[in-house]
Every structure is written in structure tokens, then in C-alpha cells.
Coordinates of C-alpha atoms and ligand atoms in Angstrom, one line a residue:
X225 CA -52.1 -23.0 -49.1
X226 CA -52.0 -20.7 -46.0
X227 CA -48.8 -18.5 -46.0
X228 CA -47.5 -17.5 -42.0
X229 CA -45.3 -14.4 -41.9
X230 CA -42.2 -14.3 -39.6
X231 CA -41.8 -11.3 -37.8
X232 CA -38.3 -9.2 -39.2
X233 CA -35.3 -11.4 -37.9
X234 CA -36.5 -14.3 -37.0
X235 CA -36.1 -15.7 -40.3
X236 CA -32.6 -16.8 -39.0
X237 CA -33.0 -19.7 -37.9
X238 CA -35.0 -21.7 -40.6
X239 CA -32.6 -20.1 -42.9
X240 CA -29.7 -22.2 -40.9
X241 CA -32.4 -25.3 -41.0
X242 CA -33.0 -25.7 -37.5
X243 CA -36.6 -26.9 -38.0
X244 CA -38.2 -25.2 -35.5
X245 CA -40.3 -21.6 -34.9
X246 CA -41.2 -20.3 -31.6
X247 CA -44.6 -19.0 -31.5
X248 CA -43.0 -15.4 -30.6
X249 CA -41.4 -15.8 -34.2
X250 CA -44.8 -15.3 -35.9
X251 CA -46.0 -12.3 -37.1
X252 CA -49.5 -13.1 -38.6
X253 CA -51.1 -16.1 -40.4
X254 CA -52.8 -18.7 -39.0
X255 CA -53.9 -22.3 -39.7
X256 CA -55.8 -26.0 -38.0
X257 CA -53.6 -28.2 -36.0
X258 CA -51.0 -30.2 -38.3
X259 CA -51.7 -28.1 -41.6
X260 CA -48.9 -27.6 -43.7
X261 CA -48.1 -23.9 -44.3
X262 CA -45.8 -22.1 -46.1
X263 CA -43.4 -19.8 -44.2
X264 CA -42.0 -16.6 -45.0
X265 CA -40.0 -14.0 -43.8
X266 CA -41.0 -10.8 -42.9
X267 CA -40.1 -9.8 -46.9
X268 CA -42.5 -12.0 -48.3
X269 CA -39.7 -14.9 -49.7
X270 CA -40.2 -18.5 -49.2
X271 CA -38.3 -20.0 -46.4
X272 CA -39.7 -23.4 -45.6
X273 CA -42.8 -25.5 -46.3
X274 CA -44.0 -26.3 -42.1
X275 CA -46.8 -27.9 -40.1
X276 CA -49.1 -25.6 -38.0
X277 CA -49.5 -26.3 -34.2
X278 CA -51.8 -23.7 -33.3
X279 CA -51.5 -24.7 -29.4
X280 CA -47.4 -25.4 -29.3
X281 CA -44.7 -22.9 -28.3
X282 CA -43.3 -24.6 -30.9
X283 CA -45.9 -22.9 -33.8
X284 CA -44.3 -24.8 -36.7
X285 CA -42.3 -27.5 -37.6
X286 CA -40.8 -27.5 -40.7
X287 CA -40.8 -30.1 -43.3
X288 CA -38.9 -29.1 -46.0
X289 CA -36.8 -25.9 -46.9
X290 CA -36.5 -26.8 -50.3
X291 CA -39.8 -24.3 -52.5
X292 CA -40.0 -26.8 -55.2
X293 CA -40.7 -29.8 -52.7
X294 CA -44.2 -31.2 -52.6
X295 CA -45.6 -32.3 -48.4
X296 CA -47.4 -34.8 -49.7
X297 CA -48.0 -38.9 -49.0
X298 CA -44.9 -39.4 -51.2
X299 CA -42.8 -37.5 -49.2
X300 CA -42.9 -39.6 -46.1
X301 CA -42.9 -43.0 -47.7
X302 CA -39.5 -41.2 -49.1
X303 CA -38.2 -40.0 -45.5
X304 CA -39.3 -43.2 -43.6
X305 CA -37.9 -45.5 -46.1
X306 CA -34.6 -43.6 -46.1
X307 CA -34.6 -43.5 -42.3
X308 CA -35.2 -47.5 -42.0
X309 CA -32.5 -48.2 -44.8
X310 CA -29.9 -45.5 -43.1
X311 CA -30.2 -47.9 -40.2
X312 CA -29.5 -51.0 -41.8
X313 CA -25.9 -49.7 -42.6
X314 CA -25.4 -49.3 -38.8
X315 CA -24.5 -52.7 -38.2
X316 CA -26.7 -52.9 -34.9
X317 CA -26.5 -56.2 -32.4
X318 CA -30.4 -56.0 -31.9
X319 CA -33.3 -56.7 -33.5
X320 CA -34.8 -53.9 -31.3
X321 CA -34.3 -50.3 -32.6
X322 CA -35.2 -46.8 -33.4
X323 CA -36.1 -46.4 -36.9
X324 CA -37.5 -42.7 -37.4
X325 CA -35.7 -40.4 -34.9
X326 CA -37.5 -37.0 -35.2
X327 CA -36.3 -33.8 -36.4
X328 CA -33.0 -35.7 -37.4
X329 CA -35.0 -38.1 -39.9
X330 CA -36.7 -35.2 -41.3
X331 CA -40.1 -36.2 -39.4
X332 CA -40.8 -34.0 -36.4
X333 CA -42.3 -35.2 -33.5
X334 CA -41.9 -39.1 -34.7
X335 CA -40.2 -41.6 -33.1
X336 CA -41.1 -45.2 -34.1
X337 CA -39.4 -47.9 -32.1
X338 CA -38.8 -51.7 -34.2
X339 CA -39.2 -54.7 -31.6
X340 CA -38.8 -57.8 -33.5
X341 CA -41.7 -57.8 -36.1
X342 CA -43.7 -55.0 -33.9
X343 CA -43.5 -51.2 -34.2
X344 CA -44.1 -48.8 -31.5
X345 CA -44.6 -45.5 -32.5
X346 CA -45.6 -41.9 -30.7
X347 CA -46.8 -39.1 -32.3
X348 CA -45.8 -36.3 -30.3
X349 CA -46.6 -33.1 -32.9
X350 CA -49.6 -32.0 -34.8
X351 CA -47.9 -32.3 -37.7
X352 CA -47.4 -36.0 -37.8
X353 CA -50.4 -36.5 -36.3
X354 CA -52.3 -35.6 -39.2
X355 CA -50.4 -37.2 -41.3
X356 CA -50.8 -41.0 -38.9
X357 CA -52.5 -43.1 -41.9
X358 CA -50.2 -42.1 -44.4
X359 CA -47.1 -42.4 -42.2
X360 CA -48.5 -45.6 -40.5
X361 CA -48.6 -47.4 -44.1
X362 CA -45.2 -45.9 -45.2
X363 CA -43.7 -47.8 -41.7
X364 CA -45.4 -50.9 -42.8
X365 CA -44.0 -50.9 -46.0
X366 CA -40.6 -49.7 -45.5
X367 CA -40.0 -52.2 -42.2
X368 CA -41.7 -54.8 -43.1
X369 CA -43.4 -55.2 -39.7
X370 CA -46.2 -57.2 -39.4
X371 CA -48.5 -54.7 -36.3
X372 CA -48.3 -51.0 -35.0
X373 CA -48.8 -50.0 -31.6
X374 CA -49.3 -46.7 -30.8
X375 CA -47.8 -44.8 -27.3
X376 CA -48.7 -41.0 -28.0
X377 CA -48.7 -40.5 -24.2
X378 CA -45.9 -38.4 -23.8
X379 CA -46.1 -34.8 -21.6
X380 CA -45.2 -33.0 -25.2
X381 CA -48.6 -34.4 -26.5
X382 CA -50.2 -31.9 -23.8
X383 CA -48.3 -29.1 -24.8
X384 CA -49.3 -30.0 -28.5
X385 CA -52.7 -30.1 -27.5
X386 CA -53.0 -33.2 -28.5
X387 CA -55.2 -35.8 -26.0
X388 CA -53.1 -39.2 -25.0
X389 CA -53.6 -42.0 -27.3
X390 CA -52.6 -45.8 -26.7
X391 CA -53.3 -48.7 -28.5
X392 CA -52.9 -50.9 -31.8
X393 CA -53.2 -48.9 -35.0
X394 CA -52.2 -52.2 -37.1
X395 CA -52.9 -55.8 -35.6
X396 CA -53.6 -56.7 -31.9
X397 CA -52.5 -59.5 -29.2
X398 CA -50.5 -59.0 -26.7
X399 CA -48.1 -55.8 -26.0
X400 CA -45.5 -57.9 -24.9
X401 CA -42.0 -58.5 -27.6
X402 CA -39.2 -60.7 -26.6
X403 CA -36.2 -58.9 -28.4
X404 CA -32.4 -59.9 -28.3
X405 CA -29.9 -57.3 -28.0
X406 CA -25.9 -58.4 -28.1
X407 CA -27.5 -61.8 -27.8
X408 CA -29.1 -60.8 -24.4
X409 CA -32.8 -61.5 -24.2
X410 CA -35.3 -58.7 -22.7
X411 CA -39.0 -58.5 -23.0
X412 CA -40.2 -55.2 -23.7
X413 CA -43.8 -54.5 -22.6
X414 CA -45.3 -52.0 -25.3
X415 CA -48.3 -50.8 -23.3
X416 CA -46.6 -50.5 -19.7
X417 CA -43.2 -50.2 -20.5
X418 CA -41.3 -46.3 -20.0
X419 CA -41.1 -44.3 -23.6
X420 CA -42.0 -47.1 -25.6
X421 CA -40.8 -49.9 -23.9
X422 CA -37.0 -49.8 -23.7
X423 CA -34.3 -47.8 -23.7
X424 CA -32.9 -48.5 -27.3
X425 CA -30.2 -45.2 -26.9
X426 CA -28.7 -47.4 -23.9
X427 CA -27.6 -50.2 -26.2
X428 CA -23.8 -49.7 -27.3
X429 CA -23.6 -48.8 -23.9
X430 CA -24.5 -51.5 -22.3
X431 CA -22.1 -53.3 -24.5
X432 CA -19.4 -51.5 -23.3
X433 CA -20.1 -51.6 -19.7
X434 CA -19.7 -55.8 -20.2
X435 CA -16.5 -55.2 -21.8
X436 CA -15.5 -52.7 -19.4
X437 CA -16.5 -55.4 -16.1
X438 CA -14.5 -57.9 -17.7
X439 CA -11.6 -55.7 -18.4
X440 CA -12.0 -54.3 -15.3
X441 CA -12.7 -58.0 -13.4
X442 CA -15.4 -55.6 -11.1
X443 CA -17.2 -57.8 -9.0
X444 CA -20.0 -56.3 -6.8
X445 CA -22.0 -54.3 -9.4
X446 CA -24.7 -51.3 -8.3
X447 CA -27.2 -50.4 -11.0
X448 CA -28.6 -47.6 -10.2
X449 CA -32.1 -46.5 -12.3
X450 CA -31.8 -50.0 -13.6
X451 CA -35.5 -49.7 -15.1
X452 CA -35.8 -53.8 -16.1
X453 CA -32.1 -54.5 -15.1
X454 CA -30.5 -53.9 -18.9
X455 CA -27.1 -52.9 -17.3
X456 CA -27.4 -55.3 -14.7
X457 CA -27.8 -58.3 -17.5
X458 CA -24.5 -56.6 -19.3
X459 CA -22.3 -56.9 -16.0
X460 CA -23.4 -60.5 -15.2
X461 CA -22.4 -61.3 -18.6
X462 CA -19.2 -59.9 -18.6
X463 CA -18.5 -61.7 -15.3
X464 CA -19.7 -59.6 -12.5
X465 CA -20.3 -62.2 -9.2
X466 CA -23.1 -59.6 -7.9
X467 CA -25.5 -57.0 -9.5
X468 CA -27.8 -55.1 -7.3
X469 CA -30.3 -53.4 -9.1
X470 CA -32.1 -49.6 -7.5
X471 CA -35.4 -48.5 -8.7
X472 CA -38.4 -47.1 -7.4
X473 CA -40.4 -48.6 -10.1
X474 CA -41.5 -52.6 -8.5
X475 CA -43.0 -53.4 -12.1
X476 CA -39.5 -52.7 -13.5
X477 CA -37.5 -54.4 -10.4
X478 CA -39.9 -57.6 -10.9
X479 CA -39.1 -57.6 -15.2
X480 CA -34.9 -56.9 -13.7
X481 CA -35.7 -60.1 -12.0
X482 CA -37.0 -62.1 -14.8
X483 CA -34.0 -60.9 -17.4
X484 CA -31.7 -62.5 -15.2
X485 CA -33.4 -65.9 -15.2
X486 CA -34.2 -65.1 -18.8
X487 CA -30.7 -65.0 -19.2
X488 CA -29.4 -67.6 -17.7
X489 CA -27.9 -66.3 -14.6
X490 CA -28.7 -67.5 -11.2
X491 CA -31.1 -65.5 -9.2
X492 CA -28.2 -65.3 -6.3
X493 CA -26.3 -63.3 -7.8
X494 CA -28.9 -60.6 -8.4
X495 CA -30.8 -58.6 -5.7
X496 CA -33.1 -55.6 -6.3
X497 CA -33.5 -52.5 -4.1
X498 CA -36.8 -50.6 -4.7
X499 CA -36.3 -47.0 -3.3
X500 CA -34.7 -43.5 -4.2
X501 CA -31.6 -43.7 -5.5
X502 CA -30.0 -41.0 -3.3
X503 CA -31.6 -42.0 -0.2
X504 CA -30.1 -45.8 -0.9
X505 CA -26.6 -44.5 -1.5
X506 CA -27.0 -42.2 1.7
X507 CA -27.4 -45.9 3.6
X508 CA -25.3 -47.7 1.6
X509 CA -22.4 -45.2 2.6
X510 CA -23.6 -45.4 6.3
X511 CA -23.0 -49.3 6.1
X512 CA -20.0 -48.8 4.9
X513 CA -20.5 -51.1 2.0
X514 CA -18.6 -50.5 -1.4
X515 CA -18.8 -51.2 -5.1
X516 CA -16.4 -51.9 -7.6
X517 CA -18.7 -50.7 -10.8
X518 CA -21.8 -48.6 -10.1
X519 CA -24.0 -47.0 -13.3
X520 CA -26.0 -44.1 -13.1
X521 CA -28.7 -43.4 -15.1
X522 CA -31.3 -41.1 -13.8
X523 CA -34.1 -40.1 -15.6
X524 CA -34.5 -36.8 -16.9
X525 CA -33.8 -34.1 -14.4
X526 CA -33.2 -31.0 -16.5
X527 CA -36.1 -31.1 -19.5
X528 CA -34.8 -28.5 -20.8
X529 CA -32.4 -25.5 -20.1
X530 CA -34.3 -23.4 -17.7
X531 CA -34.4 -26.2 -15.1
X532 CA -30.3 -26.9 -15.4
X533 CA -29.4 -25.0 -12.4
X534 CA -31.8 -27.2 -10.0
X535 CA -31.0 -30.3 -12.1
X536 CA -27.5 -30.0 -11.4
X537 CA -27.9 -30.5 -7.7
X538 CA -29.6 -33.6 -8.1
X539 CA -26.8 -34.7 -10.3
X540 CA -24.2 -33.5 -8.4
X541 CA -25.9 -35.1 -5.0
X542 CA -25.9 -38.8 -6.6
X543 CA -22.7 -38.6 -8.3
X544 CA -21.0 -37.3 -5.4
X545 CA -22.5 -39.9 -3.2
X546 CA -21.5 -42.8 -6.1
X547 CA -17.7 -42.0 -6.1
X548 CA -18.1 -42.1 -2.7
X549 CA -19.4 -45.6 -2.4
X550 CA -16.9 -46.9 -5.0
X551 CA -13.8 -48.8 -4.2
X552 CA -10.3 -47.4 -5.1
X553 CA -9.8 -48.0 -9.1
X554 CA -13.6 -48.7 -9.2
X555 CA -15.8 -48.0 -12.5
X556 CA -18.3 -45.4 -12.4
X557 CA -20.4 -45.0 -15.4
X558 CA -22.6 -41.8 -15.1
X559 CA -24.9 -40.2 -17.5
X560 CA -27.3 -37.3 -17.8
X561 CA -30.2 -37.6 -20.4
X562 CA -31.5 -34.1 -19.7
X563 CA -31.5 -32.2 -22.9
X564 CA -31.6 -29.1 -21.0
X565 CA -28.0 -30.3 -19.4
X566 CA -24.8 -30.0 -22.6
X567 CA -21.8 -31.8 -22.2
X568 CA -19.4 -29.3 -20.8
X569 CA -22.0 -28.5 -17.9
X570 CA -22.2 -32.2 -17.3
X571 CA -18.4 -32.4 -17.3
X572 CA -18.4 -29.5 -14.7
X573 CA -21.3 -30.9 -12.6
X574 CA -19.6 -34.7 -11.9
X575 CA -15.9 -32.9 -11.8
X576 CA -17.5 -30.9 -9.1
X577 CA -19.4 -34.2 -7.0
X578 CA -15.8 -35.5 -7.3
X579 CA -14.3 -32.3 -5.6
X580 CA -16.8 -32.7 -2.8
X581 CA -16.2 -36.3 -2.0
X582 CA -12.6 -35.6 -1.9
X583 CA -12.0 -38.5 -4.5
X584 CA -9.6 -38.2 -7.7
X585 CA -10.2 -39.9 -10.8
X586 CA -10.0 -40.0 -14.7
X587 CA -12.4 -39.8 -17.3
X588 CA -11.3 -43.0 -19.5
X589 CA -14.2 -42.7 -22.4
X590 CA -17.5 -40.1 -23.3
X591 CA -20.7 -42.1 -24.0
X592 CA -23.9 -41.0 -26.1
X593 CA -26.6 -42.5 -27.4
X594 CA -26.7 -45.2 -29.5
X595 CA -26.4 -44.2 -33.9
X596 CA -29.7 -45.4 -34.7
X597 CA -30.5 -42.0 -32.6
X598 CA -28.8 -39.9 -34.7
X599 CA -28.5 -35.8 -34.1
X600 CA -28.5 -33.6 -37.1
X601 CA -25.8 -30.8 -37.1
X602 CA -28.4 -28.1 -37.4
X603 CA -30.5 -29.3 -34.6
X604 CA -28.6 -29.2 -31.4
X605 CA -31.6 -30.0 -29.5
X606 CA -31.6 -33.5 -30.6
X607 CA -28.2 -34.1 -28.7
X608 CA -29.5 -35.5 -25.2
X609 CA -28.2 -38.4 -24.2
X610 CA -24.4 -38.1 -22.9
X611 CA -22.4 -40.3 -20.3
X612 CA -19.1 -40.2 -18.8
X613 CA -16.9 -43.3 -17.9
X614 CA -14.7 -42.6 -14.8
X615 CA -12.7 -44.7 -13.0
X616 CA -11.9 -43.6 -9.1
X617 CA -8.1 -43.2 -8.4
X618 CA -6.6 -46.2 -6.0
Ligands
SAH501 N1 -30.6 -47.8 -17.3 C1 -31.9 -48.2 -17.7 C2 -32.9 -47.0 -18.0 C3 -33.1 -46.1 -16.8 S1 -34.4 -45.0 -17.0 C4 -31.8 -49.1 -18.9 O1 -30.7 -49.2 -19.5 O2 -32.8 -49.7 -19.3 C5 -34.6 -44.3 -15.4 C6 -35.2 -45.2 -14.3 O3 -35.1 -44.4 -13.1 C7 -36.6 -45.6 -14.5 O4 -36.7 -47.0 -14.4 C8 -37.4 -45.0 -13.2 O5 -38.3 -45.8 -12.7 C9 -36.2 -44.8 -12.3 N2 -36.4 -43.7 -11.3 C10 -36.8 -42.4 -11.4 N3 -36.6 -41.7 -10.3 C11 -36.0 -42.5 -9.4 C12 -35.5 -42.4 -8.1 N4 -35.6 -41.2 -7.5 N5 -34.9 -43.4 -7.5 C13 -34.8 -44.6 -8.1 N6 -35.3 -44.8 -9.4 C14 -35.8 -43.8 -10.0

């Protein structure tokens, strides 16, 4: 077993269990992509057992702090079966869900996605990529599913130095899953889809913003980022008369389309918009029209902390322009899934759009992602998804 030597003080943070060292952390030691090392500080004593990543800024990942642990094939049929059973306690409305959440499921760089009887995994570290067979029989065993497709085509795959990798590990036929969330029906395309298909952390959410409709009795609905139209489903069901859906994705406007009729709701009372959400508000607010519910859920804006200050423009921009377009006592639901972003700055950055569209309002609920994406407490990183529901004074 290769040992890697921390340089003096930067032992602290394994020692608090975050799992993560920075390659400017290391002092000497070396090791091949995904290898598991031992760790130790700059003294010589044992701090975690970790996988290598010679090419990452992040050089290791750690897999266990505990000496006496063995990183063996036992060892993730133990984490992933403890992951899948941790979400059957959940009491989740789907039968489409995260299963293994990363760092928080003691499995770095794995997410693994359940659709129905299909997984859809993505290894996104070295670590876990050497370890695909093993892990890839541990998910069959532990879920039950019947195929494995793979979506390693992530950004963070580059910076692993990893090469992009799609495809069926397990099974074949085709990559697309009808699924059933809250009784809703979506079909999830596995090979085109974003991130693996859907956005699973949306789910309670999306719940919510039907309760909130009905409570509410909004009636011209503006999804905005409505990728295939989840949110827009929600408000028809909760009794919305109009949904327009904003995207600058056509494949993801046309599957909006189809999850209306899927649903049972008539095509009338659904329209998309394919264009930038910012530029469509700007000519929404020159028409004059209004909403009484808009949702806003960009993509990613702020990957991580050193792109905040830029991010929060773009947020401000839209959110400013949404409370603008909103009726008096609309809904606004507006989120930020930029880990880079924390809640307070979020708070600050939509308080702020409010102060420059001269509109008052209160914050009625916080949002985050849904529990089968949980956040351990020593790994604040995992804390990305967070949402705000406002409603515009009258
Ligand atoms: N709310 C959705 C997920 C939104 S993901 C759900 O619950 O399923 C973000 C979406 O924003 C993606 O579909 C992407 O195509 C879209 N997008 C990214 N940049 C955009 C822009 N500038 N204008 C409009 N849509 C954009």
C-alpha cells in the first residue's frame, strides 16, 4: 500500500472528515489513477484510507477514516446497500430517485439515479472508477434493477482526467424510462436527457408548487428553465388555467409538450417559449403581460465560489425582472443550484432584485433539494440546491 504525506497543517481537514485533499495539501507520495492510498499527516500517523487522482485538484478522496477498515469489494456492497435501504425510509412519491449521493453516501464521485427498473449511474472520480465492476454488481444487488446505463459525461470527468463514457454497462434497449412521480408521469431519456435524465432534487418541490397554485388559486403560470415541463405538469395539476413553459433547449420544450398530453391536460392550456430566459422576461415586461406564479430555476451560474460575484448579476437580473412581471400577491418560486452561491448570499442577491424593482414581498417557505440527496454535516460542499418561496406584496 502506497502511503501520501500531507504537508504540516493540512491534516485538518480529514481530521474533521471533510473527504476531500487539495492537491497543494500533499507533501510527497504518489500513486495510479483511483488507487487507494493511505494518508498521513506530516507526523507519520494514519488519518484516512483515500483514492489517488493523480490529475484532480482534488488529489484524494477519502474512503474511510477509520485504520482498521479494509477498501475492499465488501466495503461498497456495504455503502451501496446502506445507501439504497436509507432511502427506502424516506417515504418518496416516485419510483424515480437518487440512490448513491456522493461524498454523503460515503462514495465519492457516485451518483447513481433509479428510474423504474433502470439505473443511471456517472462516475465522476478516479476513485470509483476503478472500482465500476465491483460497484456496478453491488447496485444490482442492492436495487434490484434489472440494466445499468452509464452517463460519465460530466465536465468533472475532464478535470479527473477521465475521457467521457456513455452507454449500457448492464442490459441494453432503449434509453428511454417512463417513471411516475406524485402520480405524474414523465419520460426520462437516459442517453439525451440533462445530468442523467431528470432532475430528481426538484421533486418535493414540485409537490409543493401544486399545493402552493391551488392554495394560491394562481392562474397564468410562467415556468421559467422548465427543462421537460416538470413544474409546469405540477401547476396544471393543482389547477393552473395556463402554463407557459421558457427554455432554450427545443428537445426539452418538445418532451414539456408531450408531459402535458401524457398527463392528461389539454394542449391549450400549455404553450412553450424557446429563448433566454432574461431576454423573454425583458419582452414580456415590454407587453405588459403579467403572471400570477412564475418559477425560476436556472441552471448552474456560480460552479463554485470564485464565480459568485458574476453569478450574482445573472441572478439578480432575472429575479429582478420576475417580481417585476408578477401580479400583486403573486407566487414567485426562485432557486439557485450553484454550489458556489450559500444561502445567505442567495437571500441577499433576490432581496436585492426586489429593491431594484421597487416591489415588496415576504419570504413564506426555504426550499432545498429533495432527502434522497442528502448533505453530510462535514461536507458543506454537498449543500447546493436552495430555493426561496416569495410572494409579491398587493
Ligand atoms: N425546473 C426543471 C429543471 C431546470 S434545469 C425541472 O424541474 O425539471 C435548467 C434548464 O435551463 C435546462 O433545461 C436548460 O436547457 C435551460 N437553460 C439554460 N440556460 C438557459 C437560458 N439562458 N434561457 C433559457 N433556458 C436556459
Amino acid at each position: 500500500m502506497k502511503s501520501i504525506r500531507l504537508r504540516a497543517g493540512r491534516e485538518r481537514s480529514l481530521l474533521r472528515r471533510h473527504p476531500w485533499v487539495f492537491e497543494g495539501g500533499v507533501e510527497r507520495g504518489k500513486a495510479d489513477a483511483g488507487e487507494t492510498v493511505r494518508v498521513e499527516a506530516s507526523d507519520g500517523r494514519f488519518l484516512a484510507w483515500a483514492a489517488y487522482s493523480p490529475a484532480s485538484a482534488i488529489r484524494l478522496r477519502a474512503w474511510s477514516f477509520d485504520e482498521a477498515e479494509r477498501i475492499d469489494a465488501s466495503l461498497f456492497e456495504r455503502r451501496i446497500a446502506k445507501a439504497v435501504a436509507a432511502r427506502a425510509r424516506l417515504g418518496i412519491d416516485s419510483d424515480a430517485l437518487r440512490i448513491v449521493h456522493g461524498e454523503a453516501d460515503g462514495l465519492p464521485g457516485l451518483i447513481v439515479d433509479r428510474y423504474g427498473d433502470v439505473l443511471c449511474a456517472q462516475f465522476g472520480a478516479a476513485g470509483v472508477e476503478r472500482w465500476k465492476a465491483v460497484i456496478v454488481e453491488a447496485l444490482l444487488d442492492a436495487s434490484g434493477a434489472l440494466r445499468v446505463y452509464e452517463r460519465s459525461d460530466a465536465s468533472v470527468r475532464g478535470l479527473e482526467g477521465l475521457a467521457p463514457r456513455t452507454g449500457w454497462l448492464v442490459g441494453e434497449g432503449a434509453t428511454e424510462v417512463e417513471i411516475r412521480e406524485h402520480g405524474w408521469r414523465f419520460v426520462v431519456d437516459l442517453a439525451e436527457g440533462h445530468k442523467t435524465g431528470f432532475y430528481l432534487d426538484q421533486r418535493h418541490n414540485r409537490r409543493r408548487f401544486a399545493e402552493l397554485v391551488r392554495g394560491f388559486g394562481s392562474r397564468r403560470v410562467l415556468n421559467c428553465y422548465s427543462y421537460t415541463g416538470g413544474f409546469g405538469v405540477a401547476a396544471l395539476a393543482g389547477g393552473a388555467e395556463h402554463v407557459t413553459s421558457v427554455d432554450s433547449s427545443a428537445p426539452a420544450l418538445q418532451r414539456a409538450v408531450a408531459h402535458v398530453a401524457l398527463n392528461g391536460f389539454e394542449s391549450a392550456r400549455h404553450a412553450t417559449l424557446d429563448a433566454d430566459v432574461n431576454q423573454a422576461l425583458r419582452d414580456a415586461l415590454e407587453a405588459g403581460e403579467r403572471w400570477d406564479a412564475i418559477v425560476l430555476d436556472p441552471p448552474k451560474f456560480a460552479p463554485s465560489a470564485s464565480h459568485a460575484e458574476r453569478a450574482a448579476r445573472a441572478y439578480k437580473d432575472i429575479n429582478r425582472l420576475a417580481l417585476t412581471a408578477l401580479a400583486p400577491g403573486g407566487l414567485l418560486l426562485t432557486f439557485s443550484c450553484s454550489g458556489g452561491m450559500s444561502v445567505d448570499l442567495f437571500h441577499k442577491v433576490v432581496a436585492g432584485a426586489a429593491m431594484d424593482a421597487g416591489v415588496d414581498g415576504a419570504i413564506v417557505e426555504r426550499l432545498g433539494a429533495a432527502p434522497d440527496h442528502p448533505m453530510t454535516l462535514f461536507f458543506p460542499e454537498g449543500e447546493y440546491l436552495k430555493g426561496l418561496v416569495i410572494v409579491k406584496a398587493t
